[in-house]
Each structure stands twice: as C-alpha cells, then as structure tokens.
mmCIF file of C-alpha atoms and ligand atoms in Angstrom:
data_model
loop_
_atom_site.group_PDB
_atom_site.id
_atom_site.type_symbol
_atom_site.label_atom_id
_atom_site.label_comp_id
_atom_site.label_asym_id
_atom_site.label_seq_id
_atom_site.Cartn_x
_atom_site.Cartn_y
_atom_site.Cartn_z
ATOM 1 C CA UNK A 3 -0.248 -0.211 0.432
ATOM 2 C CA UNK A 4 1.499 3.741 -0.471
ATOM 3 C CA UNK A 5 1.719 5.857 2.447
ATOM 4 C CA UNK A 6 -1.982 7.321 3.339
ATOM 5 C CA UNK A 7 -0.903 9.762 6.171
ATOM 6 C CA UNK A 8 -4.104 11.533 6.432
ATOM 7 C CA UNK A 9 -7.695 10.063 7.316
ATOM 8 C CA UNK A 10 -11.129 12.162 7.214
ATOM 9 C CA UNK A 11 -13.931 10.278 8.921
ATOM 10 C CA UNK A 12 -17.155 11.920 8.525
ATOM 11 C CA UNK A 13 -20.543 12.301 10.168
ATOM 12 C CA UNK A 14 -22.967 13.746 12.344
ATOM 13 C CA UNK A 15 -21.429 12.527 15.195
ATOM 14 C CA UNK A 16 -24.756 14.068 16.865
ATOM 15 C CA UNK A 17 -24.205 12.970 19.458
ATOM 16 C CA UNK A 18 -20.449 10.922 19.018
ATOM 17 C CA UNK A 19 -21.500 7.165 20.240
ATOM 18 C CA UNK A 20 -18.907 5.072 22.402
ATOM 19 C CA UNK A 21 -19.121 3.040 18.101
ATOM 20 C CA UNK A 22 -18.114 6.275 16.724
ATOM 21 C CA UNK A 23 -14.920 6.189 19.557
ATOM 22 C CA UNK A 24 -13.588 2.962 18.487
ATOM 23 C CA UNK A 25 -13.210 3.464 14.976
ATOM 24 C CA UNK A 26 -11.560 6.751 15.822
ATOM 25 C CA UNK A 27 -9.200 4.972 17.619
ATOM 26 C CA UNK A 28 -8.824 2.374 15.517
ATOM 27 C CA UNK A 29 -7.986 4.713 12.487
ATOM 28 C CA UNK A 30 -5.762 6.567 14.624
ATOM 29 C CA UNK A 31 -3.564 3.705 15.324
ATOM 30 C CA UNK A 32 -3.167 3.248 11.171
ATOM 31 C CA UNK A 33 -3.281 6.808 9.507
ATOM 32 C CA UNK A 34 -0.583 9.136 11.009
ATOM 33 C CA UNK A 35 -3.564 11.674 10.948
ATOM 34 C CA UNK A 36 -7.375 10.992 11.495
ATOM 35 C CA UNK A 37 -9.085 14.130 10.537
ATOM 36 C CA UNK A 38 -13.090 13.374 12.493
ATOM 37 C CA UNK A 39 -15.182 15.700 10.162
ATOM 38 C CA UNK A 40 -18.391 16.584 11.549
ATOM 39 C CA UNK A 41 -21.036 17.521 8.881
ATOM 40 C CA UNK A 42 -22.779 21.263 9.693
ATOM 41 C CA UNK A 43 -26.505 20.286 8.821
ATOM 42 C CA UNK A 44 -27.210 16.556 9.468
ATOM 43 C CA UNK A 45 -29.707 15.314 6.564
ATOM 44 C CA UNK A 46 -31.855 13.506 8.275
ATOM 45 C CA UNK A 47 -33.456 15.587 11.128
ATOM 46 C CA UNK A 48 -32.925 18.475 13.127
ATOM 47 C CA UNK A 49 -29.599 17.847 15.687
ATOM 48 C CA UNK A 50 -30.041 17.748 19.447
ATOM 49 C CA UNK A 51 -26.259 19.177 19.689
ATOM 50 C CA UNK A 52 -25.665 22.247 18.489
ATOM 51 C CA UNK A 53 -21.921 21.994 15.740
ATOM 52 C CA UNK A 54 -20.286 23.027 18.492
ATOM 53 C CA UNK A 55 -21.122 20.859 21.146
ATOM 54 C CA UNK A 56 -20.794 17.714 18.800
ATOM 55 C CA UNK A 57 -17.029 19.148 17.461
ATOM 56 C CA UNK A 58 -16.523 19.802 21.652
ATOM 57 C CA UNK A 59 -17.361 16.167 22.683
ATOM 58 C CA UNK A 60 -15.238 14.676 20.230
ATOM 59 C CA UNK A 61 -12.813 16.117 21.487
ATOM 60 C CA UNK A 62 -12.757 15.858 24.734
ATOM 61 C CA UNK A 63 -13.317 12.184 24.120
ATOM 62 C CA UNK A 64 -10.552 12.205 22.360
ATOM 63 C CA UNK A 65 -8.102 14.510 24.340
ATOM 64 C CA UNK A 66 -5.735 11.230 24.772
ATOM 65 C CA UNK A 67 -4.913 10.762 20.924
ATOM 66 C CA UNK A 68 -1.940 12.989 19.782
ATOM 67 C CA UNK A 69 -3.029 12.700 15.781
ATOM 68 C CA UNK A 70 -6.641 13.229 16.007
ATOM 69 C CA UNK A 71 -7.753 17.145 14.675
ATOM 70 C CA UNK A 72 -11.566 17.940 14.547
ATOM 71 C CA UNK A 73 -13.121 19.937 11.927
ATOM 72 C CA UNK A 74 -16.746 20.865 10.220
ATOM 73 C CA UNK A 75 -17.605 21.143 6.688
ATOM 74 C CA UNK A 76 -20.748 21.448 4.814
ATOM 75 C CA UNK A 77 -21.294 20.604 1.222
ATOM 76 C CA UNK A 78 -20.172 17.538 -0.468
ATOM 77 C CA UNK A 79 -17.765 14.753 1.447
ATOM 78 C CA UNK A 80 -15.847 14.850 -1.637
ATOM 79 C CA UNK A 81 -15.033 18.224 -2.053
ATOM 80 C CA UNK A 82 -14.225 18.760 1.994
ATOM 81 C CA UNK A 83 -12.114 15.846 1.370
ATOM 82 C CA UNK A 84 -9.930 17.152 -1.932
ATOM 83 C CA UNK A 85 -9.269 21.071 -0.227
ATOM 84 C CA UNK A 86 -7.739 19.213 3.166
ATOM 85 C CA UNK A 87 -5.240 16.553 0.942
ATOM 86 C CA UNK A 88 -7.162 13.326 2.594
ATOM 87 C CA UNK A 89 -6.222 10.033 1.153
ATOM 88 C CA UNK A 90 -8.768 8.040 2.599
ATOM 89 C CA UNK A 91 -12.136 8.265 3.922
ATOM 90 C CA UNK A 92 -13.618 6.349 6.670
ATOM 91 C CA UNK A 93 -17.155 4.937 7.308
ATOM 92 C CA UNK A 94 -18.275 2.072 9.745
ATOM 93 C CA UNK A 95 -20.286 -0.458 8.606
ATOM 94 C CA UNK A 96 -22.086 -1.995 11.392
ATOM 95 C CA UNK A 97 -24.442 -4.407 9.445
ATOM 96 C CA UNK A 98 -25.195 -5.484 5.896
ATOM 97 C CA UNK A 99 -27.637 -3.032 5.130
ATOM 98 C CA UNK A 100 -25.088 -0.128 5.938
ATOM 99 C CA UNK A 101 -22.928 -1.688 3.392
ATOM 100 C CA UNK A 102 -25.871 -1.300 0.777
ATOM 101 C CA UNK A 103 -25.747 2.224 1.305
ATOM 102 C CA UNK A 104 -22.151 2.986 1.619
ATOM 103 C CA UNK A 105 -21.694 1.157 -1.555
ATOM 104 C CA UNK A 106 -23.171 3.904 -3.956
ATOM 105 C CA UNK A 107 -21.617 6.450 -1.565
ATOM 106 C CA UNK A 108 -18.521 5.644 -2.115
ATOM 107 C CA UNK A 109 -18.510 4.892 -5.464
ATOM 108 C CA UNK A 110 -19.498 8.321 -5.733
ATOM 109 C CA UNK A 111 -17.102 9.933 -3.507
ATOM 110 C CA UNK A 112 -14.446 8.300 -5.386
ATOM 111 C CA UNK A 113 -15.753 9.644 -9.110
ATOM 112 C CA UNK A 114 -16.387 13.148 -7.784
ATOM 113 C CA UNK A 115 -13.015 12.983 -5.862
ATOM 114 C CA UNK A 116 -10.647 10.258 -7.070
ATOM 115 C CA UNK A 117 -10.688 9.278 -3.142
ATOM 116 C CA UNK A 118 -11.178 5.599 -2.170
ATOM 117 C CA UNK A 119 -13.411 4.536 1.393
ATOM 118 C CA UNK A 120 -11.990 1.834 3.582
ATOM 119 C CA UNK A 121 -14.397 0.423 6.278
ATOM 120 C CA UNK A 122 -13.569 -0.307 8.995
ATOM 121 C CA UNK A 123 -16.312 -3.429 10.990
ATOM 122 C CA UNK A 124 -17.873 -2.063 13.881
ATOM 123 C CA UNK A 125 -17.415 -4.097 17.117
ATOM 124 C CA UNK A 126 -19.666 -6.743 17.343
ATOM 125 C CA UNK A 127 -20.699 -5.199 20.894
ATOM 126 C CA UNK A 128 -21.627 -1.727 18.849
ATOM 127 C CA UNK A 129 -23.114 -3.345 15.626
ATOM 128 C CA UNK A 130 -26.611 -1.604 17.195
ATOM 129 C CA UNK A 131 -25.700 1.657 18.218
ATOM 130 C CA UNK A 132 -26.649 4.020 16.586
ATOM 131 C CA UNK A 133 -26.993 7.717 17.720
ATOM 132 C CA UNK A 134 -30.551 8.143 16.320
ATOM 133 C CA UNK A 135 -31.459 4.834 18.327
ATOM 134 C CA UNK A 136 -29.148 6.754 21.807
ATOM 135 C CA UNK A 137 -31.458 9.334 21.328
ATOM 136 C CA UNK A 138 -34.656 7.925 21.280
ATOM 137 C CA UNK A 139 -34.201 5.924 24.370
ATOM 138 C CA UNK A 140 -32.668 8.963 26.225
ATOM 139 C CA UNK A 141 -35.300 10.889 25.227
ATOM 140 C CA UNK A 142 -37.963 8.429 25.704
ATOM 141 C CA UNK A 143 -36.477 7.702 29.744
ATOM 142 C CA UNK A 144 -33.881 4.999 28.671
ATOM 143 C CA UNK A 145 -30.201 4.247 30.267
ATOM 144 C CA UNK A 146 -27.926 5.161 27.652
ATOM 145 C CA UNK A 147 -24.555 5.226 30.084
ATOM 146 C CA UNK A 148 -23.731 2.091 28.045
ATOM 147 C CA UNK A 149 -23.293 3.301 24.808
ATOM 148 C CA UNK A 150 -22.159 6.961 24.783
ATOM 149 C CA UNK A 151 -18.321 8.016 26.111
ATOM 150 C CA UNK A 152 -18.957 9.999 29.812
ATOM 151 C CA UNK A 153 -18.500 13.584 28.746
ATOM 152 C CA UNK A 154 -21.408 12.964 26.082
ATOM 153 C CA UNK A 155 -23.716 11.557 28.717
ATOM 154 C CA UNK A 156 -22.431 14.087 31.154
ATOM 155 C CA UNK A 157 -24.191 16.721 28.788
ATOM 156 C CA UNK A 158 -27.402 14.968 27.700
ATOM 157 C CA UNK A 159 -27.767 14.131 31.845
ATOM 158 C CA UNK A 160 -27.569 18.224 31.841
ATOM 159 C CA UNK A 161 -29.900 18.717 28.723
ATOM 160 C CA UNK A 162 -32.207 16.802 30.428
ATOM 161 C CA UNK A 163 -31.993 18.676 33.588
ATOM 162 C CA UNK A 164 -33.098 21.784 31.634
ATOM 163 C CA UNK A 165 -36.051 20.161 30.083
ATOM 164 C CA UNK A 166 -37.349 19.468 33.084
ATOM 165 C CA UNK A 167 -37.071 22.185 34.956
ATOM 166 C CA UNK A 168 -38.922 24.126 31.890
ATOM 167 C CA UNK A 169 -41.619 22.203 31.838
HETATM 168 O O1 LIG B 1 -23.219 10.274 10.870
HETATM 169 P P1 LIG B 1 -24.028 9.898 9.216
HETATM 170 O O2 LIG B 1 -25.241 10.912 9.412
HETATM 171 O O3 LIG B 1 -24.381 8.965 8.659
HETATM 172 O O4 LIG B 1 -23.332 10.869 8.401
HETATM 173 C C1 LIG B 1 -23.312 11.150 6.931
HETATM 174 C C2 LIG B 1 -22.595 11.689 5.744
HETATM 175 C C3 LIG B 1 -22.263 13.009 6.452
HETATM 176 C C4 LIG B 1 -20.840 10.976 5.983
HETATM 177 C C5 LIG B 1 -23.040 12.091 5.071
HETATM 178 O O5 LIG B 1 -24.255 12.868 5.158
HETATM 179 C C6 LIG B 1 -22.175 13.109 4.362
HETATM 180 O O6 LIG B 1 -20.904 12.772 3.708
HETATM 181 N N1 LIG B 1 -22.437 14.351 3.983
HETATM 182 C C7 LIG B 1 -22.188 15.345 3.323
HETATM 183 C C8 LIG B 1 -23.101 15.213 1.863
HETATM 184 C C9 LIG B 1 -22.440 14.595 0.404
HETATM 185 O O7 LIG B 1 -21.261 14.333 0.135
HETATM 186 N N2 LIG B 1 -23.623 14.074 0.195
HETATM 187 C C10 LIG B 1 -23.156 13.170 -1.222
HETATM 188 C C11 LIG B 1 -22.669 11.253 -0.918
HETATM 189 S S1 LIG B 1 -22.279 10.902 -1.892
#
C-alpha cells in the first residue's frame, strides 16, 4: 500500500457514540492524521447538539489521541476531502444494510474526488448502536450509559435536567 497519511472520518456525530469512538481509535492507530469531519447540517433531522457541542465532545473524548483533528464541513464530502488533501475516507460498517447504502456512496465519492473509502467493521458489541437510537432511548427515559462516552452522557443528562426544569 502507498503511504496513506491522512484519513477523514465523516459523520453527524449527534452525538458521538462508543461505536464512533471505537472506529476513531482504531483508525488513529493506522493513519498519521485522522480528521474527524462533522457535517454542519445533518440531512436526517434537526440535530440535538449544536455543531460546536458535537465538535467539543469529540475533542474531549479523544484528548488522549495526539493525531486527531476535528473539523466541520458543509456541502459535498468529496470537495472537503480534496480541499484538505486527505488520502482516504473512513466509514464504519455495523450491519449488512449499512454496506448497501455505503457502497454507492463510496463509489460516488471516488468518482467525484478520486479518493477511496475504507471500511472498518464495527466491534460486534456496538453493532446495534446508532446516534438516532441513543437519542430515542434517552428521550424516552432509558439508560444510555453503556453506549456513549462519559462526557456525552454528562451533556445529555444536563440537557434532560434543563428540559425537566422548563416543564
Ligand atoms: O453520521 P451520518 O449521519 O451517517 O453521516 C453522514 C455523512 C455526513 C457522512 C453524509 O451525510 C455525507 O457525506 N454528507 C455530505 C454530503 C455529500 O457529500 N453527499 C453526497 C454523498 S455521495
């Protein structure tokens, strides 16, 4: 393999989960620099966390990793990866249905930018963990402490206290 020094791990990270963090740690062990790229406006729905909150939480949870940078991007991922001179895009795969959507995305991103996507299989213990499920369980009063890093949990709990105080 040619030297691949800079990888980009893109996502909404609304919020960062233990599954994301596992992919970040494993990627950071392989590439010289890993840029965690937070999309400004997630396509799915209104985010629970602001862009700055999402970035700050990633920074806090990866503070022990010297080769991580956290950036945001808007528009096409293919443009962003070219602009910052990245060599590869990283995506995590949890289940087969992830692969189905990621295949066309990876091919489109390579067609647009010439940059390949590399996939890491999620750790099996995180194969059912997604930000959207975490938010749903949390908002319905469930315990999400096993699925998100401690700083994320703390922020979510303080948010719940605020919501309770307002009601
Ligand atoms: O964490 P998510 O929500 O699954 O991340 C999705 C993300 C941000 C990776 C994806 O929505 C994305 O790449 N958005 C940028 C817009 C873009 O480039 N679209 C064309 C993809 S071929």
